[in-house]
Amino acid sequence: MGLYEYVGLTEKISRRCDQGRLSRRRDNGIPGESRLGRPEQPRGEFDEEHPQRETHIVRKRVLWVIPVLLADRIPRRDGTELEREAWARSVLLLFMPWRTPGDLKRGHETWVEAYERQSVCIPDEHMSIIKNMNVLAECKDARDRATAERR
């Protein structure tokens, strides 16, 4: 699961909050339906090295959320060589599973080469999101050019 999907499908919650919520749930007395409220969502723990392993857990979200990228824009694929490298790096970081940069890119590869090698592993749904991100970047660039021309 890539970073984009992970952020959209999971949420970090404190163990204390989770334990309080679970302790408030009670039996409703109906066989086969032992709990009131929403069904429990799967939970997971952080790796042993993670600094919040003892205090937080990860829970699957009930509803998918769309991650908001806090950046001006994703670099353009059709821009300069430097922009293409930044674009390929961004796409791999967001849509490919990884723990270290070495999982995404071999030492001798450029980011564009790494993207070309691994793009077959990106699901069609994610490729559609990537395409939409590219269109959004093109629209923002066109808006900025039009604004600059009016001045």
XYZ file of C-alpha atoms in Angstrom:
151
model
C 0.000 0.000 0.000
C 1.426 3.345 -1.027
C 1.429 6.497 1.072
C -1.579 8.037 -0.724
C -3.725 4.961 -0.091
C -2.415 4.560 3.481
C -3.392 8.125 4.398
C -6.797 7.712 2.749
C -7.617 4.403 4.429
C -6.160 4.715 7.940
C -6.099 7.041 10.913
C -3.768 7.255 13.887
C -5.525 7.184 17.258
C -4.225 7.126 20.805
C -4.383 3.834 22.675
C -6.085 5.584 25.594
C -8.860 6.959 23.379
C -9.322 3.576 21.725
C -9.483 1.720 25.036
C -12.039 4.209 26.394
C -14.220 3.796 23.319
C -14.035 0.012 23.456
C -14.842 -0.088 27.182
C -17.990 2.022 26.634
C -19.383 -0.492 24.181
C -21.777 -2.875 25.856
C -23.646 -6.073 25.110
C -27.106 -5.563 23.665
C -28.374 -9.020 24.661
C -29.170 -10.223 21.116
C -27.434 -13.487 20.167
C -25.022 -13.007 17.302
C -24.994 -9.232 17.822
C -22.868 -8.690 20.876
C -22.037 -4.991 20.429
C -23.891 -1.755 19.810
C -22.606 0.899 17.425
C -20.399 0.660 14.396
C -18.560 -2.571 13.731
C -15.004 -2.525 14.983
C -12.502 -1.631 12.290
C -9.215 -3.500 11.920
C -6.342 -2.058 13.926
C -2.602 -2.280 13.589
C 0.457 -1.365 15.565
C 3.482 0.672 14.585
C 6.866 -1.009 14.093
C 8.964 -1.554 17.200
C 11.288 1.345 16.276
C 8.427 3.851 15.871
C 8.433 6.552 18.594
C 4.638 6.349 19.070
C 4.375 2.571 19.248
C 3.492 2.600 22.944
C 0.959 5.445 22.773
C -0.853 5.128 19.414
C -2.318 2.587 17.002
C -3.497 2.735 13.399
C -7.148 2.026 12.629
C -8.806 1.468 9.273
C -11.169 4.321 8.425
C -14.853 3.607 7.952
C -14.922 5.889 4.895
C -12.088 6.653 2.474
C -10.805 10.220 2.670
C -8.995 12.018 -0.106
C -5.505 13.011 1.060
C -4.727 16.697 0.605
C -1.184 17.379 -0.518
C 0.221 20.444 1.213
C 2.263 21.776 -1.642
C 1.835 24.353 -4.341
C 1.451 21.584 -6.905
C 2.877 18.289 -8.026
C 5.757 18.900 -10.472
C 4.864 18.563 -14.149
C 5.694 15.401 -16.029
C 6.106 17.319 -19.270
C 8.364 20.024 -17.840
C 12.135 20.286 -17.696
C 14.357 17.305 -16.917
C 14.542 18.482 -13.299
C 10.736 18.671 -13.118
C 10.374 15.190 -14.626
C 12.732 13.820 -11.971
C 10.753 15.562 -9.209
C 7.476 14.312 -10.720
C 8.668 10.700 -10.879
C 9.968 10.896 -7.294
C 6.642 12.332 -6.076
C 4.573 9.677 -7.849
C 6.712 6.828 -6.535
C 6.651 8.217 -2.997
C 2.863 8.552 -3.078
C 1.755 5.442 -4.954
C 4.339 2.685 -4.400
C 4.881 0.785 -1.135
C 8.207 1.661 0.494
C 10.048 1.929 3.810
C 13.374 3.302 2.590
C 14.264 5.191 -0.614
C 16.139 2.073 -1.724
C 12.771 0.315 -2.024
C 11.803 2.800 -4.742
C 15.019 3.524 -6.591
C 18.174 1.547 -7.193
C 21.418 3.384 -6.538
C 22.349 3.889 -10.201
C 18.853 4.799 -11.444
C 17.324 8.197 -11.983
C 13.853 8.734 -10.540
C 12.399 8.691 -14.073
C 14.022 5.307 -14.764
C 12.736 3.976 -11.441
C 9.229 5.182 -12.319
C 9.374 3.549 -15.764
C 10.501 0.261 -14.186
C 7.790 0.260 -11.513
C 4.859 1.979 -13.226
C 3.412 -1.395 -14.271
C 2.832 -2.109 -10.553
C 0.660 0.990 -10.035
C -3.045 0.029 -10.185
C -5.282 1.620 -12.831
C -7.271 3.487 -10.164
C -4.083 5.157 -8.969
C -2.950 5.908 -12.519
C -6.240 7.764 -12.941
C -5.474 9.821 -9.823
C -1.976 10.566 -11.149
C -3.455 11.694 -14.471
C -5.890 13.984 -12.631
C -3.031 15.434 -10.560
C -1.197 16.207 -13.816
C -4.271 17.918 -15.275
C -4.652 19.966 -12.096
C -0.994 21.062 -12.303
C -1.478 22.080 -15.957
C -4.579 24.091 -15.038
C -2.767 25.890 -12.219
C 0.096 26.741 -14.565
C -2.343 28.076 -17.183
C -4.085 30.153 -14.516
C -0.778 31.600 -13.354
C 0.235 32.464 -16.936
C -3.117 34.152 -17.603
C -2.849 36.153 -14.384
C 0.687 37.260 -15.267
C -0.392 38.331 -18.769
C -3.212 40.518 -17.403
C -0.770 42.541 -15.322
